[in-house]
mmCIF file of C-alpha atoms in Angstrom:
data_model
loop_
_atom_site.group_PDB
_atom_site.id
_atom_site.type_symbol
_atom_site.label_atom_id
_atom_site.label_comp_id
_atom_site.label_asym_id
_atom_site.label_seq_id
_atom_site.Cartn_x
_atom_site.Cartn_y
_atom_site.Cartn_z
ATOM 1 C CA MET K 1 62.283 82.714 68.384
ATOM 2 C CA LEU K 2 63.235 82.739 72.062
ATOM 3 C CA SER K 3 65.768 85.409 71.327
ATOM 4 C CA PHE K 4 63.042 87.880 70.021
ATOM 5 C CA PHE K 5 61.188 87.943 73.740
ATOM 6 C CA LEU K 6 64.296 88.338 75.744
ATOM 7 C CA GLN K 7 65.426 91.198 73.340
ATOM 8 C CA LYS K 8 61.850 92.817 73.805
ATOM 9 C CA LYS K 9 60.644 92.880 77.054
ATOM 10 C CA LYS K 10 61.671 95.722 79.350
ATOM 11 C CA THR K 11 60.178 96.678 83.088
ATOM 12 C CA ALA K 12 57.290 98.758 83.419
ATOM 13 C CA THR K 13 59.553 101.705 84.535
ATOM 14 C CA GLN K 14 61.229 101.483 80.868
ATOM 15 C CA GLU K 15 58.267 101.237 78.711
ATOM 16 C CA ASN K 16 56.805 104.103 76.690
ATOM 17 C CA PHE K 17 52.985 102.100 76.678
ATOM 18 C CA TRP K 18 52.575 101.100 80.218
ATOM 19 C CA ILE K 19 49.660 102.543 81.859
ATOM 20 C CA GLU K 20 48.607 101.065 85.348
ATOM 21 C CA ASP K 21 45.429 103.290 85.861
ATOM 22 C CA LEU K 22 43.025 103.141 83.302
ATOM 23 C CA LYS K 23 40.864 105.980 84.653
ATOM 24 C CA LYS K 24 43.983 108.050 83.333
ATOM 25 C CA GLN K 25 43.491 107.296 79.594
ATOM 26 C CA PRO K 26 42.114 109.743 77.400
ATOM 27 C CA ARG K 27 38.273 109.889 75.885
ATOM 28 C CA PRO K 28 38.851 107.477 72.542
ATOM 29 C CA LYS K 29 40.370 109.494 69.680
ATOM 30 C CA PHE K 30 41.470 108.602 66.133
ATOM 31 C CA HIS K 31 44.987 109.360 65.078
ATOM 32 C CA THR K 32 46.351 108.292 61.226
ATOM 33 C CA LEU K 33 49.329 105.820 62.104
ATOM 34 C CA GLU K 34 51.661 104.236 59.714
ATOM 35 C CA ILE K 35 51.934 100.451 59.583
ATOM 36 C CA ALA K 36 55.396 99.583 60.615
ATOM 37 C CA ASP K 37 55.292 95.834 60.349
ATOM 38 C CA ILE K 38 52.840 93.187 59.100
ATOM 39 C CA LYS K 39 53.495 89.539 59.873
ATOM 40 C CA ARG K 40 51.764 86.253 59.051
ATOM 41 C CA GLU K 41 50.857 84.473 61.846
ATOM 42 C CA THR K 42 48.455 81.521 60.257
ATOM 43 C CA ASP K 43 47.229 81.039 56.450
ATOM 44 C CA ASP K 44 44.279 83.346 57.739
ATOM 45 C CA CYS K 45 45.706 85.497 60.358
ATOM 46 C CA VAL K 46 48.369 88.587 60.330
ATOM 47 C CA SER K 47 49.651 90.658 63.374
ATOM 48 C CA ILE K 48 49.908 94.330 62.485
ATOM 49 C CA ALA K 49 52.153 96.787 64.303
ATOM 50 C CA PHE K 50 51.724 100.435 63.953
ATOM 51 C CA LYS K 51 54.437 103.343 64.176
ATOM 52 C CA VAL K 52 53.502 105.569 67.292
ATOM 53 C CA PRO K 53 55.191 109.394 67.046
ATOM 54 C CA ALA K 54 56.772 110.489 70.454
ATOM 55 C CA ASN K 55 54.424 113.319 70.782
ATOM 56 C CA LEU K 56 51.288 110.486 70.676
ATOM 57 C CA ARG K 57 53.008 108.046 73.340
ATOM 58 C CA ASP K 58 51.184 109.249 76.349
ATOM 59 C CA GLU K 59 47.491 109.059 74.477
ATOM 60 C CA TYR K 60 48.902 105.079 73.244
ATOM 61 C CA ARG K 61 49.801 104.051 76.906
ATOM 62 C CA TYR K 62 47.767 100.701 77.236
ATOM 63 C CA ALA K 63 47.172 97.873 79.513
ATOM 64 C CA ALA K 64 47.371 94.133 78.727
ATOM 65 C CA GLY K 65 44.120 92.722 77.328
ATOM 66 C CA GLN K 66 42.919 96.315 75.723
ATOM 67 C CA TYR K 67 41.949 96.883 72.347
ATOM 68 C CA VAL K 68 42.253 99.411 69.692
ATOM 69 C CA THR K 69 39.628 100.627 66.714
ATOM 70 C CA LEU K 70 41.023 100.583 63.222
ATOM 71 C CA LYS K 71 39.091 102.308 60.657
ATOM 72 C CA ALA K 72 39.642 102.670 56.549
ATOM 73 C CA GLU K 73 37.359 103.504 53.635
ATOM 74 C CA ILE K 74 37.076 100.217 51.490
ATOM 75 C CA LYS K 75 35.445 100.441 48.466
ATOM 76 C CA GLY K 76 34.041 103.762 49.092
ATOM 77 C CA VAL K 77 32.659 102.761 52.488
ATOM 78 C CA GLU K 78 33.842 103.914 56.149
ATOM 79 C CA VAL K 79 34.770 100.529 58.123
ATOM 80 C CA ARG K 80 35.327 100.324 61.464
ATOM 81 C CA ARG K 81 36.611 97.265 63.583
ATOM 82 C CA SER K 82 37.866 96.918 67.044
ATOM 83 C CA TYR K 83 40.609 94.299 67.801
ATOM 84 C CA SER K 84 42.636 93.166 70.921
ATOM 85 C CA LEU K 85 46.314 94.217 71.141
ATOM 86 C CA CYS K 86 48.347 91.268 71.381
ATOM 87 C CA SER K 87 51.174 92.900 72.031
ATOM 88 C CA SER K 88 52.185 93.575 76.008
ATOM 89 C CA PRO K 89 52.890 97.249 77.191
ATOM 90 C CA LEU K 90 56.223 95.913 78.095
ATOM 91 C CA GLU K 91 57.202 95.578 74.547
ATOM 92 C CA ASP K 92 58.190 98.513 72.363
ATOM 93 C CA GLU K 93 54.863 98.402 69.991
ATOM 94 C CA ILE K 94 51.255 98.447 69.528
ATOM 95 C CA ARG K 95 50.319 95.255 67.575
ATOM 96 C CA VAL K 96 46.677 93.528 66.687
ATOM 97 C CA ALA K 97 45.878 90.209 65.028
ATOM 98 C CA VAL K 98 43.357 90.626 62.678
ATOM 99 C CA LYS K 99 42.112 86.712 61.706
ATOM 100 C CA ARG K 100 39.937 86.468 58.377
ATOM 101 C CA VAL K 101 36.176 85.585 58.650
ATOM 102 C CA GLU K 102 34.222 84.746 56.136
ATOM 103 C CA GLY K 103 32.618 87.585 54.325
ATOM 104 C CA GLY K 104 34.431 89.818 56.653
ATOM 105 C CA THR K 105 34.720 93.309 54.491
ATOM 106 C CA PHE K 106 37.802 94.428 57.191
ATOM 107 C CA SER K 107 39.487 91.249 57.487
ATOM 108 C CA SER K 108 39.554 90.322 54.184
ATOM 109 C CA TYR K 109 41.137 93.784 53.624
ATOM 110 C CA ALA K 110 43.840 93.328 56.108
ATOM 111 C CA ASN K 111 45.256 89.847 55.403
ATOM 112 C CA GLU K 112 44.944 90.575 51.381
ATOM 113 C CA GLN K 113 45.878 94.452 50.722
ATOM 114 C CA LEU K 114 47.489 96.250 54.182
ATOM 115 C CA LEU K 115 51.331 96.581 53.667
ATOM 116 C CA PRO K 116 53.930 98.485 55.937
ATOM 117 C CA GLY K 117 54.353 102.288 54.855
ATOM 118 C CA MET K 118 50.485 102.138 54.369
ATOM 119 C CA LYS K 119 48.365 104.265 56.946
ATOM 120 C CA LEU K 120 45.211 103.627 58.884
ATOM 121 C CA ASP K 121 43.217 105.442 61.335
ATOM 122 C CA VAL K 122 43.812 103.791 64.891
ATOM 123 C CA MET K 123 41.851 104.900 68.005
ATOM 124 C CA THR K 124 43.551 105.164 71.478
ATOM 125 C CA PRO K 125 43.507 102.116 73.484
ATOM 126 C CA GLN K 126 40.448 100.948 75.335
ATOM 127 C CA GLY K 127 38.664 98.296 77.222
ATOM 128 C CA ASN K 128 38.337 96.516 80.806
ATOM 129 C CA PHE K 129 39.348 92.828 80.181
ATOM 130 C CA THR K 130 42.317 93.462 82.524
ATOM 131 C CA VAL K 131 43.338 93.786 85.901
ATOM 132 C CA PRO K 132 45.959 95.807 87.850
ATOM 133 C CA PHE K 133 49.294 94.004 87.943
ATOM 134 C CA SER K 134 51.972 94.117 90.667
ATOM 135 C CA PRO K 135 55.570 92.306 90.943
ATOM 136 C CA SER K 136 54.539 91.975 94.851
ATOM 137 C CA LYS K 137 51.608 89.761 93.759
ATOM 138 C CA SER K 138 51.823 85.952 93.746
ATOM 139 C CA ARG K 139 48.849 84.502 91.523
ATOM 140 C CA ILE K 140 47.122 81.963 89.858
ATOM 141 C CA TYR K 141 45.757 82.629 86.623
ATOM 142 C CA VAL K 142 43.643 80.417 84.255
ATOM 143 C CA MET K 143 42.560 81.511 80.917
ATOM 144 C CA PHE K 144 40.549 79.572 78.302
ATOM 145 C CA ALA K 145 40.637 80.815 74.610
ATOM 146 C CA ALA K 146 39.473 79.400 71.237
ATOM 147 C CA GLY K 147 40.896 80.681 67.777
ATOM 148 C CA SER K 148 41.212 84.798 67.618
ATOM 149 C CA GLY K 149 40.522 84.917 71.437
ATOM 150 C CA ILE K 150 44.281 84.596 72.027
ATOM 151 C CA THR K 151 44.868 87.917 71.162
ATOM 152 C CA PRO K 152 43.984 89.481 74.652
ATOM 153 C CA VAL K 153 45.200 86.616 76.106
ATOM 154 C CA MET K 154 48.656 86.859 74.554
ATOM 155 C CA SER K 155 49.022 90.521 75.915
ATOM 156 C CA LEU K 156 47.903 89.386 79.197
ATOM 157 C CA ILE K 157 50.447 86.238 79.399
ATOM 158 C CA LYS K 158 53.366 88.296 78.391
ATOM 159 C CA THR K 159 52.460 90.869 80.699
ATOM 160 C CA ILE K 160 52.028 88.737 83.229
ATOM 161 C CA LEU K 161 55.207 86.424 83.219
ATOM 162 C CA TRP K 162 57.647 89.429 82.619
ATOM 163 C CA HIS K 163 55.746 91.262 85.399
ATOM 164 C CA GLU K 164 54.524 89.042 88.022
ATOM 165 C CA SER K 165 57.965 86.560 88.144
ATOM 166 C CA ARG K 166 55.838 85.000 91.401
ATOM 167 C CA SER K 167 52.423 84.347 89.232
ATOM 168 C CA ARG K 168 51.719 81.173 87.116
ATOM 169 C CA ILE K 169 49.097 80.818 84.188
ATOM 170 C CA VAL K 170 47.649 77.923 83.228
ATOM 171 C CA LEU K 171 45.959 78.551 79.387
ATOM 172 C CA PHE K 172 43.656 75.979 77.559
ATOM 173 C CA TYR K 173 43.413 77.359 74.054
ATOM 174 C CA GLY K 174 41.204 75.428 71.434
ATOM 175 C CA ASN K 175 41.520 75.564 67.559
ATOM 176 C CA ARG K 176 40.857 73.262 64.849
ATOM 177 C CA SER K 177 44.152 72.196 63.839
ATOM 178 C CA VAL K 178 48.009 72.720 64.942
ATOM 179 C CA SER K 179 48.304 74.887 61.649
ATOM 180 C CA SER K 180 45.750 77.037 62.849
ATOM 181 C CA ILE K 181 47.029 77.917 66.622
ATOM 182 C CA ILE K 182 47.726 81.571 66.191
ATOM 183 C CA PHE K 183 51.076 82.644 67.795
ATOM 184 C CA ARG K 184 52.149 79.090 68.351
ATOM 185 C CA GLU K 185 55.897 79.528 68.446
ATOM 186 C CA GLN K 186 55.354 82.369 70.359
ATOM 187 C CA ILE K 187 53.519 80.425 73.226
ATOM 188 C CA ASP K 188 56.119 77.607 72.726
ATOM 189 C CA ASP K 189 58.957 79.973 73.366
ATOM 190 C CA LEU K 190 57.364 81.477 76.409
ATOM 191 C CA LYS K 191 56.466 77.928 77.711
ATOM 192 C CA ASN K 192 60.124 77.010 77.420
ATOM 193 C CA GLU K 193 61.414 80.221 78.872
ATOM 194 C CA HIS K 194 58.875 80.061 81.727
ATOM 195 C CA LEU K 195 58.727 76.110 82.334
ATOM 196 C CA ASN K 196 57.378 76.803 86.010
ATOM 197 C CA ARG K 197 55.146 79.028 85.452
ATOM 198 C CA LEU K 198 53.166 78.568 82.309
ATOM 199 C CA GLU K 199 51.128 75.670 81.765
ATOM 200 C CA VAL K 200 49.451 75.414 77.998
ATOM 201 C CA HIS K 201 46.983 72.491 76.883
ATOM 202 C CA HIS K 202 45.593 72.902 73.234
ATOM 203 C CA ILE K 203 42.443 71.514 72.142
ATOM 204 C CA LEU K 204 41.840 70.600 68.606
ATOM 205 C CA SER K 205 38.170 69.926 66.994
ATOM 206 C CA ARG K 206 39.612 68.732 64.045
ATOM 207 C CA GLU K 207 43.128 66.394 65.051
ATOM 208 C CA ASP K 208 43.216 63.765 67.696
ATOM 209 C CA GLN K 209 46.086 64.139 70.187
ATOM 210 C CA GLY K 210 45.122 60.641 71.522
ATOM 211 C CA THR K 211 42.947 62.140 74.343
ATOM 212 C CA ASP K 212 39.622 63.078 74.821
ATOM 213 C CA TRP K 213 40.182 65.899 77.236
ATOM 214 C CA LEU K 214 42.216 67.357 74.180
ATOM 215 C CA LYS K 215 39.699 66.820 71.376
ATOM 216 C CA GLY K 216 36.492 68.889 70.304
ATOM 217 C CA ARG K 217 35.764 72.320 71.661
ATOM 218 C CA ILE K 218 35.826 73.514 75.145
ATOM 219 C CA THR K 219 32.881 72.823 76.666
ATOM 220 C CA ALA K 220 31.348 72.374 80.811
ATOM 221 C CA ASP K 221 32.093 68.831 80.644
ATOM 222 C CA LYS K 222 35.944 69.746 79.651
ATOM 223 C CA VAL K 223 35.656 72.774 82.122
ATOM 224 C CA ARG K 224 35.019 70.437 85.058
ATOM 225 C CA LEU K 225 37.645 67.958 83.923
ATOM 226 C CA TYR K 226 40.082 70.384 83.776
ATOM 227 C CA ALA K 227 38.908 72.021 87.596
ATOM 228 C CA GLU K 228 39.833 68.073 88.551
ATOM 229 C CA LYS K 229 43.150 67.569 86.753
ATOM 230 C CA PHE K 230 45.007 70.827 86.495
ATOM 231 C CA PHE K 231 43.585 73.761 88.775
ATOM 232 C CA ILE K 232 41.801 74.122 91.927
ATOM 233 C CA PRO K 233 39.018 76.834 91.482
ATOM 234 C CA ALA K 234 38.984 78.365 94.507
ATOM 235 C CA SER K 235 42.815 78.824 94.501
ATOM 236 C CA VAL K 236 42.904 80.879 91.426
ATOM 237 C CA ASN K 237 42.615 84.796 91.513
ATOM 238 C CA HIS K 238 41.260 85.739 88.130
ATOM 239 C CA PHE K 239 39.895 83.831 85.045
ATOM 240 C CA PHE K 240 40.100 85.300 81.945
ATOM 241 C CA ILE K 241 38.257 83.890 78.652
ATOM 242 C CA CYS K 242 37.982 85.016 75.361
ATOM 243 C CA GLY K 243 36.408 83.389 72.144
ATOM 244 C CA PRO K 244 33.255 82.903 70.534
ATOM 245 C CA GLU K 245 29.799 83.908 72.594
ATOM 246 C CA LYS K 246 28.798 80.275 73.282
ATOM 247 C CA MET K 247 32.000 79.097 74.640
ATOM 248 C CA ILE K 248 32.147 82.236 76.826
ATOM 249 C CA PHE K 249 29.477 81.886 78.691
ATOM 250 C CA GLU K 250 29.606 77.975 79.091
ATOM 251 C CA VAL K 251 32.964 78.663 80.657
ATOM 252 C CA LYS K 252 31.725 81.101 82.929
ATOM 253 C CA ASP K 253 28.769 79.453 84.226
ATOM 254 C CA THR K 254 30.481 76.107 84.872
ATOM 255 C CA LEU K 255 32.913 78.234 86.693
ATOM 256 C CA GLU K 256 30.605 79.727 88.794
ATOM 257 C CA GLN K 257 28.532 76.495 89.217
ATOM 258 C CA LEU K 258 31.947 75.366 90.672
ATOM 259 C CA GLY K 259 31.731 77.965 93.240
ATOM 260 C CA VAL K 260 33.965 80.753 91.540
ATOM 261 C CA GLU K 261 33.014 84.344 92.581
ATOM 262 C CA GLU K 262 31.475 86.674 89.087
ATOM 263 C CA SER K 263 34.391 88.632 90.342
ATOM 264 C CA LYS K 264 37.054 86.542 89.420
ATOM 265 C CA ILE K 265 35.672 85.922 85.843
ATOM 266 C CA HIS K 266 36.705 88.601 83.147
ATOM 267 C CA TYR K 267 35.707 87.729 79.673
ATOM 268 C CA GLU K 268 36.034 89.531 76.271
ATOM 269 C CA LEU K 269 33.055 89.268 73.654
ATOM 270 C CA PHE K 270 34.019 90.303 69.877
ATOM 271 C CA THR K 271 30.407 89.779 69.024
ATOM 272 C CA VAL K 272 27.022 89.224 69.937
ATOM 273 C CA SER K 273 24.782 86.601 68.611
ATOM 274 C CA THR K 274 21.583 86.758 66.554
ATOM 275 C CA ALA K 275 19.533 85.708 69.321
ATOM 276 C CA GLY K 276 21.120 87.927 71.861
ATOM 277 C CA GLN K 277 20.319 91.194 69.691
ATOM 278 C CA ASN K 278 16.829 89.882 69.250
ATOM 279 C CA ALA K 279 16.220 89.580 73.111
ATOM 280 C CA ALA K 280 17.587 93.050 73.261
ATOM 281 C CA ASN K 281 14.972 94.439 70.625
ATOM 282 C CA ASP K 282 12.436 92.531 72.819
ATOM 283 C CA THR K 283 13.289 94.748 75.574
ATOM 284 C CA ILE K 284 13.030 98.223 73.947
ATOM 285 C CA LYS K 285 9.859 96.933 72.245
ATOM 286 C CA GLY K 286 8.758 95.969 75.768
ATOM 287 C CA THR K 287 8.948 99.314 77.213
ATOM 288 C CA LYS K 288 6.000 101.275 78.162
ATOM 289 C CA ALA K 289 4.857 104.485 76.132
ATOM 290 C CA ASP K 290 6.769 105.990 73.886
ATOM 291 C CA VAL K 291 8.608 109.243 74.968
ATOM 292 C CA LEU K 292 9.868 112.204 72.868
ATOM 293 C CA SER K 293 13.228 113.126 74.576
ATOM 294 C CA HIS K 294 15.054 116.422 73.874
ATOM 295 C CA VAL K 295 18.462 114.824 74.313
ATOM 296 C CA THR K 296 21.474 117.401 74.893
ATOM 297 C CA VAL K 297 25.018 115.242 74.293
ATOM 298 C CA ILE K 298 28.100 117.184 75.323
ATOM 299 C CA LEU K 299 31.605 116.391 73.496
ATOM 300 C CA ASP K 300 35.008 118.153 74.241
ATOM 301 C CA GLY K 301 32.921 121.073 76.071
ATOM 302 C CA GLU K 302 30.388 121.326 72.874
ATOM 303 C CA GLU K 303 26.581 120.272 73.270
ATOM 304 C CA THR K 304 24.531 118.978 70.384
ATOM 305 C CA HIS K 305 21.203 119.076 71.115
ATOM 306 C CA PHE K 306 17.965 116.898 69.496
ATOM 307 C CA ASP K 307 15.064 114.928 69.749
ATOM 308 C CA VAL K 308 14.789 111.236 69.601
ATOM 309 C CA SER K 309 12.217 108.851 70.381
ATOM 310 C CA SER K 310 12.464 106.331 73.296
ATOM 311 C CA LYS K 311 11.538 103.361 70.646
ATOM 312 C CA GLY K 312 13.501 105.214 67.793
ATOM 313 C CA VAL K 313 17.261 104.993 66.734
ATOM 314 C CA SER K 314 19.934 105.128 69.675
ATOM 315 C CA ILE K 315 21.330 107.988 71.436
ATOM 316 C CA LEU K 316 24.705 107.304 69.632
ATOM 317 C CA ASP K 317 22.738 107.201 65.714
ATOM 318 C CA ALA K 318 20.803 110.235 66.690
ATOM 319 C CA ALA K 319 23.910 112.246 67.874
ATOM 320 C CA LEU K 320 25.597 111.233 64.724
ATOM 321 C CA ASP K 321 22.688 112.187 62.501
ATOM 322 C CA ALA K 322 22.631 115.561 64.327
ATOM 323 C CA GLY K 323 26.375 116.009 63.530
ATOM 324 C CA ALA K 324 27.969 115.276 66.791
ATOM 325 C CA ASP K 325 31.454 113.446 66.175
ATOM 326 C CA VAL K 326 30.644 110.987 68.840
ATOM 327 C CA PRO K 327 33.048 107.979 69.627
ATOM 328 C CA PHE K 328 32.136 104.576 68.315
ATOM 329 C CA ALA K 329 33.255 101.280 67.194
ATOM 330 C CA CYS K 330 31.183 98.061 67.338
ATOM 331 C CA LYS K 331 27.916 99.101 67.842
ATOM 332 C CA GLY K 332 26.955 96.009 69.453
ATOM 333 C CA ALA K 333 27.275 96.218 73.194
ATOM 334 C CA VAL K 334 30.932 94.545 73.764
ATOM 335 C CA CYS K 335 33.025 97.404 73.551
ATOM 336 C CA CYS K 336 32.902 100.295 75.309
ATOM 337 C CA THR K 337 34.148 102.857 73.086
ATOM 338 C CA CYS K 338 30.663 105.153 73.133
ATOM 339 C CA ARG K 339 30.923 104.826 77.064
ATOM 340 C CA ALA K 340 29.193 108.335 78.162
ATOM 341 C CA LYS K 341 27.755 109.459 81.482
ATOM 342 C CA VAL K 342 23.965 110.202 82.414
ATOM 343 C CA LEU K 343 23.812 113.928 83.912
ATOM 344 C CA GLU K 344 20.065 114.486 83.938
ATOM 345 C CA GLY K 345 17.046 111.916 82.937
ATOM 346 C CA LYS K 346 17.191 108.411 82.368
ATOM 347 C CA VAL K 347 17.892 105.889 79.444
ATOM 348 C CA VAL K 348 17.631 101.980 79.141
ATOM 349 C CA MET K 349 19.994 100.032 77.455
ATOM 350 C CA GLU K 350 19.249 96.774 74.822
ATOM 351 C CA MET K 351 22.284 95.089 75.760
ATOM 352 C CA ASN K 352 25.719 95.840 77.923
ATOM 353 C CA TYR K 353 28.679 93.302 77.986
ATOM 354 C CA ALA K 354 31.012 95.938 78.381
ATOM 355 C CA LEU K 355 30.463 97.963 81.340
ATOM 356 C CA GLU K 356 31.196 96.590 84.928
ATOM 357 C CA GLU K 357 28.588 97.345 87.337
ATOM 358 C CA ASP K 358 30.506 100.116 88.919
ATOM 359 C CA GLU K 359 30.293 102.125 86.061
ATOM 360 C CA LEU K 360 26.665 101.422 85.930
ATOM 361 C CA GLU K 361 26.303 102.779 89.420
ATOM 362 C CA GLN K 362 28.169 105.626 88.503
ATOM 363 C CA GLY K 363 25.753 106.523 85.368
ATOM 364 C CA TYR K 364 27.710 105.177 82.515
ATOM 365 C CA VAL K 365 26.194 103.734 79.540
ATOM 366 C CA LEU K 366 26.970 102.716 76.083
ATOM 367 C CA THR K 367 25.370 105.088 73.974
ATOM 368 C CA CYS K 368 24.678 102.969 70.813
ATOM 369 C CA GLN K 369 22.366 100.730 73.019
ATOM 370 C CA SER K 370 20.787 103.890 74.925
ATOM 371 C CA HIS K 371 17.165 105.162 74.423
ATOM 372 C CA PRO K 372 15.707 108.004 76.499
ATOM 373 C CA VAL K 373 12.893 107.193 78.300
ATOM 374 C CA THR K 374 12.578 111.027 80.514
ATOM 375 C CA GLU K 375 11.417 114.202 78.152
ATOM 376 C CA ARG K 376 14.894 115.566 78.828
ATOM 377 C CA VAL K 377 18.360 113.623 78.559
ATOM 378 C CA VAL K 378 21.696 114.965 78.911
ATOM 379 C CA ILE K 379 24.518 112.955 78.664
ATOM 380 C CA SER K 380 28.386 113.787 78.889
ATOM 381 C CA TYR K 381 31.391 112.373 76.833
ATOM 382 C CA ASP K 382 33.981 114.078 78.742
ATOM 383 C CA ASP K 383 33.016 112.734 82.338
#
């Protein structure tokens, strides 16, 4: 397996998929791509690689840690799901991993029915779960992942190891058992190839490894213990966290209690809990008087006009109802596919787990979470 990595890794100057400046990425757009390869990673997870035609290479340039949205018609219903890229932009492919979830429409479809040669609509890459990497840097990264949360982390690990040759990584990866570890052989190969730069700790909830700190789930107590044994919080340049919502915020809060600056902690949510959604609904219900707003949405230079109540559907849903082909994926505030800029008026968001503080200051919002609170609102997807 080691030869797989040695053959595929390249330098950034050689690779067609590498992008350094996220601001240069185009507005997200779907293209129909053919499936090039499907690999069975575990009993309930497959990874899917796509063929990208030469004329679309620029649109599919990406940064480690980003995601794409897949769209398919399943039993007559359009289904969209976002999946993190597990490939590195230093590899000559775009690949995602899809773990089957109980009752999951798309994940079951991907694990049971997709085959090489079939086609799917694939949105161009998006996401902020990344930082700029440079060969001149010598950094320490600490990463916490659980289950399928390894997918964007895998992209980050490969990119750092191959592009920042003086940087080191410590990975804490939680799973049920050894057999459920996604990319287990690839992680082992990377560890063997970079013995002094990649340190891996597997935490298993259903198998005993002979020590309490490697058994169970990744919790606040374990994070404190790991900070004593394996890394010095103040010396770490960046922390990356991806997995279940509870784990993410428990790790994040613990790191902050240990003195880590918030700007050094990066996390990627796949879903939001029911409690979070209920709190968001209460936020909108708690706003002042209902306002009927005239909203203008700008997309590809064209304007769509419609009226929507501040306590009604989101601006995204109202725009779709009005016939605008605005981009969206999760509708749950965890991706930034529906990001747009408020040019006039004011809106409030129910939730936001995707936009950075500087984006908010510039007027960007998640339209799937936005409701107008002024009588006129102008929002642009082109800015």
